Amino acid sequence: MENYKENSKIKIYDNIKNIYYAKPDKTLAQHNEELHIQKKKLIELGYINDDKIIELLEYSIEFHDIGKINPEFQVRLKENKKFDVSKEVAHNILSIHFIDKKDYEDKNDYESIAYAVFYHHRFGNGDNDSIRADENTKKIIENLLSKLEEKGIKVIKKLSPSLKFPNLHTDRNLKLLGLLMKCDHSASGGYEIEYPNDFLEVALNELLNEFKEKDKSADWNDMQKFCKENSDKNIIAIADTGMGKTEGGFLWGGNNKIFFVLPLRTAINAMYKRFNEVIIKGENKEERVGLLHSNSLEYYLNNKKELVIDDNDEKEMDILEYNKRGKHLSLPVTICTPDQIFNFILKYKGYESKLATLSYSKIILDEMQMYDANLLAAVIFGITKIIEMGGKIAIVTATFPPIIEYFLNKYLMKNNQNVIKDLDKPNEIVGEEIFIKNSLILYMFDTLKWINTLDKFRIKKNKGLYYRGSTYFEKNSIKKLKEIIFCWKDLFSEATENFEIEVLLDQNKEEYYIENHNKKEVIESLEKLIDLCNSAGNENKVIKCTKTVSYTHLTLPTIY
């Protein structure tokens, strides 16, 4: 694209950028070109594919450091002096005085570029709109701009009154700012902005072929196929331990930038070792996968033998460099703790760079039931923001507590538009089936405790539902279930057309939540359940009941 190369609003500063310095050994033009190289890598990898964002990023790169042409900065750079607050302002503040609103047909484009340039550093007064509030800053800016004007350099002394930065914290502007910061940091730090993920899909196919060598009928199971087939969506996949959720998660991730999130460092270290040894077979690990937790460097140092690049001469990789790649979020697959990526919700200085990275990433979360309340709140809030920004989320877990389901329904899965849900399908032939909202089942939960039931192995006897696994109703239990549902149907027939029910969320804390229901829909659901009971009785079958994310699934399996 590179519109900036031909655009008149940029070209007027071409000569200036070749004369003035951004770094002790680099002119503005050289430094900007390094940022454009990083930008191109993001485009080539498919991480930026919005033409408008690319265009705005090109302009933001060209203007981001132009404030450094002021004489005070150039002298300080040459003579290695310290910043003097009485003579100079931070270059990010001064840089916006070179962006002319008249050059842009859409004022939103102008504001986005100015926003990214102003906030790409938080030097000096860069935390707020203090360029208008601080009279001393105004005087310094006026003095510096006047000196540049005397040299025939075009400057914008009076900024547009409509340019109010505190009102511009939109998703588009946050992403643009984050991308600018990411390009700037990698260019200035001399490290790769991103390493490509061009290997994972092939590696997983090779792993499947290994399985087939031992068993020709080997294939991914239903849960893993579900993950792969829905790789373009946000998903929740609930499956028992040992069902291959790890492979399912990576099949969903495919050849994209991936963060695999686990709560414990020991589990993360084991996952890293397994990914390295089983999936990529140790090939180019230094550019493919990394750890990210508080003791990553310690793990690397304690496992030097694993970090060998060339088996022939046992050449060790640069462990410090390898660890930095993880911290820079440059590696295509990162296995990490949730605090390492979801801390962006705290909005610390520079958080926009991490948020921009997550906006083109796929995040896989496992074992969410182990999070405490504070961490769970942070993760759920972070999930919503990542999806808003364009990132993708997969939750793969064996345990999915009602509290997590409740908050995901409340804040994330409104109208079921964002996330699709699935329960791993067992090896059984399914006959008739119905779905009833979980809130309705929970409302009737205590009355179902009067019914004798069996667990999924049909060994352990119980009263009522197993809500962390499958429940089976047989013979007399089906008859009692039908009788109880008849009573509930009669009760709900007295309700208004639309009504609310109060459902117990946490028995220990006696917390409740309110959910709206439609009388017609409720009665139809209960009538379907009564019909299912009749079918089971007539055909001498059992009823299987399984809880998914938002619904309870009742069916007549013919083989179980």
mmCIF file with all atom_site columns, C-alpha atoms in Angstrom, residues 476-544:
data_model
loop_
_atom_site.group_PDB
_atom_site.id
_atom_site.type_symbol
_atom_site.label_atom_id
_atom_site.label_alt_id
_atom_site.label_comp_id
_atom_site.label_asym_id
_atom_site.label_entity_id
_atom_site.label_seq_id
_atom_site.pdbx_PDB_ins_code
_atom_site.Cartn_x
_atom_site.Cartn_y
_atom_site.Cartn_z
_atom_site.occupancy
_atom_site.B_iso_or_equiv
_atom_site.pdbx_formal_charge
_atom_site.auth_seq_id
_atom_site.auth_comp_id
_atom_site.auth_asym_id
_atom_site.auth_atom_id
_atom_site.pdbx_PDB_model_num
ATOM 1  C CA . ASN A 1 476 ? -39.427 -46.079 37.654 1.00 0.00 ? 476 ASN A CA 1
ATOM 2  C CA . SER A 1 477 ? -37.178 -43.011 37.764 1.00 0.00 ? 477 SER A CA 1
ATOM 3  C CA . ILE A 1 478 ? -38.524 -41.947 34.369 1.00 0.00 ? 478 ILE A CA 1
ATOM 4  C CA . LYS A 1 479 ? -42.081 -42.352 35.639 1.00 0.00 ? 479 LYS A CA 1
ATOM 5  C CA . LYS A 1 480 ? -41.343 -40.136 38.667 1.00 0.00 ? 480 LYS A CA 1
ATOM 6  C CA . LEU A 1 481 ? -39.584 -37.578 36.446 1.00 0.00 ? 481 LEU A CA 1
ATOM 7  C CA . LYS A 1 482 ? -42.672 -37.408 34.230 1.00 0.00 ? 482 LYS A CA 1
ATOM 8  C CA . GLU A 1 483 ? -44.983 -36.910 37.229 1.00 0.00 ? 483 GLU A CA 1
ATOM 9  C CA . ILE A 1 484 ? -42.845 -34.092 38.639 1.00 0.00 ? 484 ILE A CA 1
ATOM 10 C CA . ILE A 1 485 ? -42.606 -32.336 35.261 1.00 0.00 ? 485 ILE A CA 1
ATOM 11 C CA . PHE A 1 486 ? -46.425 -32.567 34.896 1.00 0.00 ? 486 PHE A CA 1
ATOM 12 C CA . CYS A 1 487 ? -46.771 -30.700 38.189 1.00 0.00 ? 487 CYS A CA 1
ATOM 13 C CA . TRP A 1 488 ? -44.326 -28.026 37.088 1.00 0.00 ? 488 TRP A CA 1
ATOM 14 C CA . LYS A 1 489 ? -46.161 -27.632 33.788 1.00 0.00 ? 489 LYS A CA 1
ATOM 15 C CA . ASP A 1 490 ? -49.450 -27.027 35.638 1.00 0.00 ? 490 ASP A CA 1
ATOM 16 C CA . LEU A 1 491 ? -47.706 -24.534 37.918 1.00 0.00 ? 491 LEU A CA 1
ATOM 17 C CA . PHE A 1 492 ? -46.132 -22.555 35.054 1.00 0.00 ? 492 PHE A CA 1
ATOM 18 C CA . SER A 1 493 ? -49.464 -22.464 33.229 1.00 0.00 ? 493 SER A CA 1
ATOM 19 C CA . GLU A 1 494 ? -50.605 -19.994 35.905 1.00 0.00 ? 494 GLU A CA 1
ATOM 20 C CA . ALA A 1 495 ? -47.723 -17.606 35.156 1.00 0.00 ? 495 ALA A CA 1
ATOM 21 C CA . THR A 1 496 ? -48.000 -14.366 33.191 1.00 0.00 ? 496 THR A CA 1
ATOM 22 C CA . GLU A 1 497 ? -46.996 -14.351 29.511 1.00 0.00 ? 497 GLU A CA 1
ATOM 23 C CA . ASN A 1 498 ? -43.462 -13.228 30.466 1.00 0.00 ? 498 ASN A CA 1
ATOM 24 C CA . PHE A 1 499 ? -42.113 -13.826 33.956 1.00 0.00 ? 499 PHE A CA 1
ATOM 25 C CA . GLU A 1 500 ? -38.933 -13.871 36.018 1.00 0.00 ? 500 GLU A CA 1
ATOM 26 C CA . ILE A 1 501 ? -37.470 -16.714 38.046 1.00 0.00 ? 501 ILE A CA 1
ATOM 27 C CA . GLU A 1 502 ? -34.857 -16.419 40.791 1.00 0.00 ? 502 GLU A CA 1
ATOM 28 C CA . VAL A 1 503 ? -32.141 -19.054 40.471 1.00 0.00 ? 503 VAL A CA 1
ATOM 29 C CA . LEU A 1 504 ? -29.624 -20.015 43.153 1.00 0.00 ? 504 LEU A CA 1
ATOM 30 C CA . LEU A 1 505 ? -26.110 -19.255 41.926 1.00 0.00 ? 505 LEU A CA 1
ATOM 31 C CA . ASP A 1 506 ? -23.976 -20.206 44.934 1.00 0.00 ? 506 ASP A CA 1
ATOM 32 C CA . GLN A 1 507 ? -25.404 -22.333 47.763 1.00 0.00 ? 507 GLN A CA 1
ATOM 33 C CA . ASN A 1 508 ? -22.606 -21.420 50.173 1.00 0.00 ? 508 ASN A CA 1
ATOM 34 C CA . LYS A 1 509 ? -23.143 -17.672 49.755 1.00 0.00 ? 509 LYS A CA 1
ATOM 35 C CA . GLU A 1 510 ? -26.891 -17.907 49.019 1.00 0.00 ? 510 GLU A CA 1
ATOM 36 C CA . GLU A 1 511 ? -26.426 -15.769 45.911 1.00 0.00 ? 511 GLU A CA 1
ATOM 37 C CA . TYR A 1 512 ? -29.192 -15.622 43.311 1.00 0.00 ? 512 TYR A CA 1
ATOM 38 C CA . TYR A 1 513 ? -29.672 -14.245 39.822 1.00 0.00 ? 513 TYR A CA 1
ATOM 39 C CA . ILE A 1 514 ? -32.812 -13.319 37.907 1.00 0.00 ? 514 ILE A CA 1
ATOM 40 C CA . GLU A 1 515 ? -33.659 -14.679 34.448 1.00 0.00 ? 515 GLU A CA 1
ATOM 41 C CA . ASN A 1 516 ? -36.603 -13.838 32.178 1.00 0.00 ? 516 ASN A CA 1
ATOM 42 C CA . HIS A 1 517 ? -38.768 -16.561 30.617 1.00 0.00 ? 517 HIS A CA 1
ATOM 43 C CA . ASN A 1 518 ? -41.692 -16.777 28.228 1.00 0.00 ? 518 ASN A CA 1
ATOM 44 C CA . LYS A 1 519 ? -44.610 -18.936 29.455 1.00 0.00 ? 519 LYS A CA 1
ATOM 45 C CA . LYS A 1 520 ? -45.336 -20.466 26.058 1.00 0.00 ? 520 LYS A CA 1
ATOM 46 C CA . GLU A 1 521 ? -41.693 -21.489 25.531 1.00 0.00 ? 521 GLU A CA 1
ATOM 47 C CA . VAL A 1 522 ? -41.413 -22.963 29.043 1.00 0.00 ? 522 VAL A CA 1
ATOM 48 C CA . ILE A 1 523 ? -44.571 -25.060 28.685 1.00 0.00 ? 523 ILE A CA 1
ATOM 49 C CA . GLU A 1 524 ? -43.499 -26.283 25.233 1.00 0.00 ? 524 GLU A CA 1
ATOM 50 C CA . SER A 1 525 ? -40.119 -27.352 26.688 1.00 0.00 ? 525 SER A CA 1
ATOM 51 C CA . LEU A 1 526 ? -41.786 -29.263 29.520 1.00 0.00 ? 526 LEU A CA 1
ATOM 52 C CA . GLU A 1 527 ? -44.249 -30.920 27.119 1.00 0.00 ? 527 GLU A CA 1
ATOM 53 C CA . LYS A 1 528 ? -41.297 -32.117 25.019 1.00 0.00 ? 528 LYS A CA 1
ATOM 54 C CA . LEU A 1 529 ? -39.710 -33.576 28.160 1.00 0.00 ? 529 LEU A CA 1
ATOM 55 C CA . ILE A 1 530 ? -42.971 -35.375 29.001 1.00 0.00 ? 530 ILE A CA 1
ATOM 56 C CA . ASP A 1 531 ? -43.055 -36.780 25.456 1.00 0.00 ? 531 ASP A CA 1
ATOM 57 C CA . LEU A 1 532 ? -39.446 -37.920 25.878 1.00 0.00 ? 532 LEU A CA 1
ATOM 58 C CA . CYS A 1 533 ? -40.442 -39.742 29.082 1.00 0.00 ? 533 CYS A CA 1
ATOM 59 C CA . ASN A 1 534 ? -43.310 -41.425 27.221 1.00 0.00 ? 534 ASN A CA 1
ATOM 60 C CA . SER A 1 535 ? -40.967 -42.535 24.423 1.00 0.00 ? 535 SER A CA 1
ATOM 61 C CA . ALA A 1 536 ? -38.459 -43.901 26.928 1.00 0.00 ? 536 ALA A CA 1
ATOM 62 C CA . GLY A 1 537 ? -41.202 -45.843 28.726 1.00 0.00 ? 537 GLY A CA 1
ATOM 63 C CA . ASN A 1 538 ? -42.740 -47.253 25.557 1.00 0.00 ? 538 ASN A CA 1
ATOM 64 C CA . GLU A 1 539 ? -39.367 -48.297 24.063 1.00 0.00 ? 539 GLU A CA 1
ATOM 65 C CA . ASN A 1 540 ? -37.812 -49.450 27.350 1.00 0.00 ? 540 ASN A CA 1
ATOM 66 C CA . LYS A 1 541 ? -34.971 -46.940 27.064 1.00 0.00 ? 541 LYS A CA 1
ATOM 67 C CA . VAL A 1 542 ? -33.077 -44.740 29.496 1.00 0.00 ? 542 VAL A CA 1
ATOM 68 C CA . ILE A 1 543 ? -32.952 -40.936 29.500 1.00 0.00 ? 543 ILE A CA 1
ATOM 69 C CA . LYS A 1 544 ? -29.530 -39.344 29.563 1.00 0.00 ? 544 LYS A CA 1
#
